Amino acid sequence: MCRTVDLHQAVLAKNDENALALRGYLGDRGTVAVNLLSSPGSGKTALLELLLARAVAGGVPAAAVTADLATENDATRLARSGAPVRQILTDGLCHLEAGMLQRRLEDWLPEGTRLLFVENVGNLVCPASYDLGETLRIALASVTEGEDKPVKYPTAFGLAHLVVVTKTDIGDVVGFDREAFLRGVRQVNPGVPVLETSARTGQGVDALLAHVLRCAAGEEAHVPVLARQHERYLHSHENGNGREHDHDHEHEHSHAHEHSHERSGGHAPVDGQAR
């Protein structure tokens, strides 16, 4: 059990190092990264397609990276917006890591990109623990998923700078209890802003883009209580619990499929047009 815990801490610590480097890389380019987390079927891709189209129409230089275990379906959909898009195939890995994202961006991210949207793997468990060097983390949940999503997945919603409700146009039909959902959000992340959206009607999309742009312009995002606790853990870990090299090596070996996939060329870009 101790070795399992140590290994997990070593993996997260290495990711945090990579995230710090990626945050600096993006900052030097003037790019703000937005990490989108949700479960499968939340409507995240449909909302992001509309969000990108609004950004392009408004002259905002935006791009997107989307991650899935297989297929480039989401990249093809997002490219209809006219924004540059790249797919990451994780080949079975249930989340993105900062190092994976940085390797994709270094030879691709268009110059002048102001907003980089990262559509994480559809999963509210694993992705929640991995910092991707983002400025803004958004947790999404649809009205069809149940009001208790925030309390069932407290890390995903507790570390969010913004919570977005999707598919609100069918909320009444499916009996969505809005107040119960908001109570759950407040329980795990007091004070976090909540936006309600519908990709079908366009509700809330302009407000969401405006929120992201304000953060990109320097407006301070909401700071979750859970994030402050995470920072204290990192400080403690760096000053008292050194990482062991054999742990990092074991992690790299366990994710060998990720590295072999990169060599296979499965990350072909989809730049603004469907293929």
PDB file of C-alpha atoms in Angstrom, residues 44-143:
ATOM      1  CA  LYS A  44     -18.972  19.177 -24.244  1.00  0.00           C
ATOM      2  CA  THR A  45     -17.976  18.817 -27.905  1.00  0.00           C
ATOM      3  CA  ALA A  46     -21.150  20.443 -29.240  1.00  0.00           C
ATOM      4  CA  LEU A  47     -20.739  23.379 -26.872  1.00  0.00           C
ATOM      5  CA  LEU A  48     -17.047  23.750 -27.699  1.00  0.00           C
ATOM      6  CA  GLU A  49     -17.766  23.727 -31.442  1.00  0.00           C
ATOM      7  CA  LEU A  50     -20.174  26.613 -30.996  1.00  0.00           C
ATOM      8  CA  LEU A  51     -17.791  28.413 -28.646  1.00  0.00           C
ATOM      9  CA  LEU A  52     -14.949  28.162 -31.167  1.00  0.00           C
ATOM     10  CA  ALA A  53     -17.207  29.377 -33.978  1.00  0.00           C
ATOM     11  CA  ARG A  54     -18.186  32.427 -31.915  1.00  0.00           C
ATOM     12  CA  ALA A  55     -14.517  33.125 -31.152  1.00  0.00           C
ATOM     13  CA  VAL A  56     -13.560  32.866 -34.831  1.00  0.00           C
ATOM     14  CA  ALA A  57     -16.465  35.104 -35.855  1.00  0.00           C
ATOM     15  CA  GLY A  58     -15.376  37.654 -33.252  1.00  0.00           C
ATOM     16  CA  GLY A  59     -11.788  37.713 -34.463  1.00  0.00           C
ATOM     17  CA  VAL A  60     -10.411  35.955 -31.371  1.00  0.00           C
ATOM     18  CA  PRO A  61      -7.428  33.708 -32.266  1.00  0.00           C
ATOM     19  CA  ALA A  62      -8.561  30.404 -30.752  1.00  0.00           C
ATOM     20  CA  ALA A  63      -7.478  26.789 -31.176  1.00  0.00           C
ATOM     21  CA  ALA A  64      -8.441  23.466 -29.634  1.00  0.00           C
ATOM     22  CA  VAL A  65      -6.930  20.144 -28.673  1.00  0.00           C
ATOM     23  CA  THR A  66      -9.314  17.271 -28.076  1.00  0.00           C
ATOM     24  CA  ALA A  67      -8.434  13.948 -26.451  1.00  0.00           C
ATOM     25  CA  ASP A  68     -10.079  10.568 -26.826  1.00  0.00           C
ATOM     26  CA  LEU A  69      -9.102   6.943 -26.430  1.00  0.00           C
ATOM     27  CA  ALA A  70      -9.806   6.342 -30.115  1.00  0.00           C
ATOM     28  CA  THR A  71     -11.099   7.997 -33.337  1.00  0.00           C
ATOM     29  CA  GLU A  72     -10.670  11.571 -34.542  1.00  0.00           C
ATOM     30  CA  ASN A  73     -14.425  12.173 -34.607  1.00  0.00           C
ATOM     31  CA  ASP A  74     -14.352  15.085 -32.176  1.00  0.00           C
ATOM     32  CA  ALA A  75     -11.525  16.866 -33.992  1.00  0.00           C
ATOM     33  CA  THR A  76     -13.461  16.600 -37.248  1.00  0.00           C
ATOM     34  CA  ARG A  77     -16.532  18.089 -35.577  1.00  0.00           C
ATOM     35  CA  LEU A  78     -14.617  20.910 -33.910  1.00  0.00           C
ATOM     36  CA  ALA A  79     -12.792  21.800 -37.128  1.00  0.00           C
ATOM     37  CA  ARG A  80     -16.131  22.839 -38.625  1.00  0.00           C
ATOM     38  CA  SER A  81     -15.819  25.949 -36.451  1.00  0.00           C
ATOM     39  CA  GLY A  82     -12.954  27.219 -38.608  1.00  0.00           C
ATOM     40  CA  ALA A  83     -10.476  27.115 -35.712  1.00  0.00           C
ATOM     41  CA  PRO A  84      -7.239  25.099 -35.833  1.00  0.00           C
ATOM     42  CA  VAL A  85      -7.795  21.761 -34.095  1.00  0.00           C
ATOM     43  CA  ARG A  86      -5.599  18.817 -33.163  1.00  0.00           C
ATOM     44  CA  GLN A  87      -6.593  15.395 -31.865  1.00  0.00           C
ATOM     45  CA  ILE A  88      -4.700  13.457 -29.211  1.00  0.00           C
ATOM     46  CA  LEU A  89      -5.375   9.733 -29.123  1.00  0.00           C
ATOM     47  CA  THR A  90      -4.528   8.396 -25.683  1.00  0.00           C
ATOM     48  CA  ASP A  91      -4.695   4.741 -26.779  1.00  0.00           C
ATOM     49  CA  GLY A  92      -6.473   3.610 -23.624  1.00  0.00           C
ATOM     50  CA  LEU A  93      -5.178   6.180 -21.125  1.00  0.00           C
ATOM     51  CA  CYS A  94      -8.109   7.701 -19.252  1.00  0.00           C
ATOM     52  CA  HIS A  95      -6.734  11.240 -19.009  1.00  0.00           C
ATOM     53  CA  LEU A  96      -4.364  13.767 -20.499  1.00  0.00           C
ATOM     54  CA  GLU A  97      -1.071  14.602 -18.825  1.00  0.00           C
ATOM     55  CA  ALA A  98       0.847  17.856 -19.109  1.00  0.00           C
ATOM     56  CA  GLY A  99       3.781  16.242 -20.900  1.00  0.00           C
ATOM     57  CA  MET A 100       1.500  14.715 -23.539  1.00  0.00           C
ATOM     58  CA  LEU A 101      -0.124  18.063 -24.214  1.00  0.00           C
ATOM     59  CA  GLN A 102       3.143  19.954 -24.408  1.00  0.00           C
ATOM     60  CA  ARG A 103       4.605  17.541 -26.960  1.00  0.00           C
ATOM     61  CA  ARG A 104       1.559  18.128 -29.173  1.00  0.00           C
ATOM     62  CA  LEU A 105       1.778  21.886 -28.922  1.00  0.00           C
ATOM     63  CA  GLU A 106       5.472  22.469 -29.468  1.00  0.00           C
ATOM     64  CA  ASP A 107       5.426  21.846 -33.224  1.00  0.00           C
ATOM     65  CA  TRP A 108       1.862  22.919 -33.919  1.00  0.00           C
ATOM     66  CA  LEU A 109       0.279  25.693 -31.834  1.00  0.00           C
ATOM     67  CA  PRO A 110      -0.302  28.576 -34.263  1.00  0.00           C
ATOM     68  CA  GLU A 111       1.499  31.822 -33.501  1.00  0.00           C
ATOM     69  CA  GLY A 112      -0.749  34.422 -31.932  1.00  0.00           C
ATOM     70  CA  THR A 113      -3.191  31.925 -30.436  1.00  0.00           C
ATOM     71  CA  ARG A 114      -4.965  33.719 -27.613  1.00  0.00           C
ATOM     72  CA  LEU A 115      -7.239  30.931 -26.367  1.00  0.00           C
ATOM     73  CA  LEU A 116      -6.386  27.236 -26.333  1.00  0.00           C
ATOM     74  CA  PHE A 117      -9.296  24.997 -25.397  1.00  0.00           C
ATOM     75  CA  VAL A 118      -8.327  21.515 -24.218  1.00  0.00           C
ATOM     76  CA  GLU A 119     -11.167  19.017 -24.373  1.00  0.00           C
ATOM     77  CA  ASN A 120     -10.043  16.365 -21.913  1.00  0.00           C
ATOM     78  CA  VAL A 121     -10.966  12.691 -22.089  1.00  0.00           C
ATOM     79  CA  GLY A 122     -14.605  12.120 -21.096  1.00  0.00           C
ATOM     80  CA  ASN A 123     -14.092  11.107 -17.480  1.00  0.00           C
ATOM     81  CA  LEU A 124     -14.664  12.887 -14.168  1.00  0.00           C
ATOM     82  CA  VAL A 125     -12.193  10.803 -12.147  1.00  0.00           C
ATOM     83  CA  CYS A 126      -8.671  10.564 -13.586  1.00  0.00           C
ATOM     84  CA  PRO A 127      -8.456  13.931 -15.419  1.00  0.00           C
ATOM     85  CA  ALA A 128      -9.384  15.819 -12.256  1.00  0.00           C
ATOM     86  CA  SER A 129      -6.028  15.048 -10.631  1.00  0.00           C
ATOM     87  CA  TYR A 130      -3.836  16.241 -13.520  1.00  0.00           C
ATOM     88  CA  ASP A 131      -2.866  19.877 -13.960  1.00  0.00           C
ATOM     89  CA  LEU A 132      -2.382  20.653 -17.671  1.00  0.00           C
ATOM     90  CA  GLY A 133      -0.841  24.078 -17.217  1.00  0.00           C
ATOM     91  CA  GLU A 134      -4.246  25.654 -17.696  1.00  0.00           C
ATOM     92  CA  THR A 135      -5.276  29.116 -16.607  1.00  0.00           C
ATOM     93  CA  LEU A 136      -8.928  28.146 -16.391  1.00  0.00           C
ATOM     94  CA  ARG A 137     -10.455  24.777 -15.497  1.00  0.00           C
ATOM     95  CA  ILE A 138     -14.100  24.249 -16.355  1.00  0.00           C
ATOM     96  CA  ALA A 139     -16.182  21.319 -15.113  1.00  0.00           C
ATOM     97  CA  LEU A 140     -19.295  20.599 -17.173  1.00  0.00           C
ATOM     98  CA  ALA A 141     -22.388  18.549 -16.396  1.00  0.00           C
ATOM     99  CA  SER A 142     -25.550  18.084 -18.434  1.00  0.00           C
ATOM    100  CA  VAL A 143     -29.074  18.195 -17.053  1.00  0.00           C
TER     101      VAL A 143
END
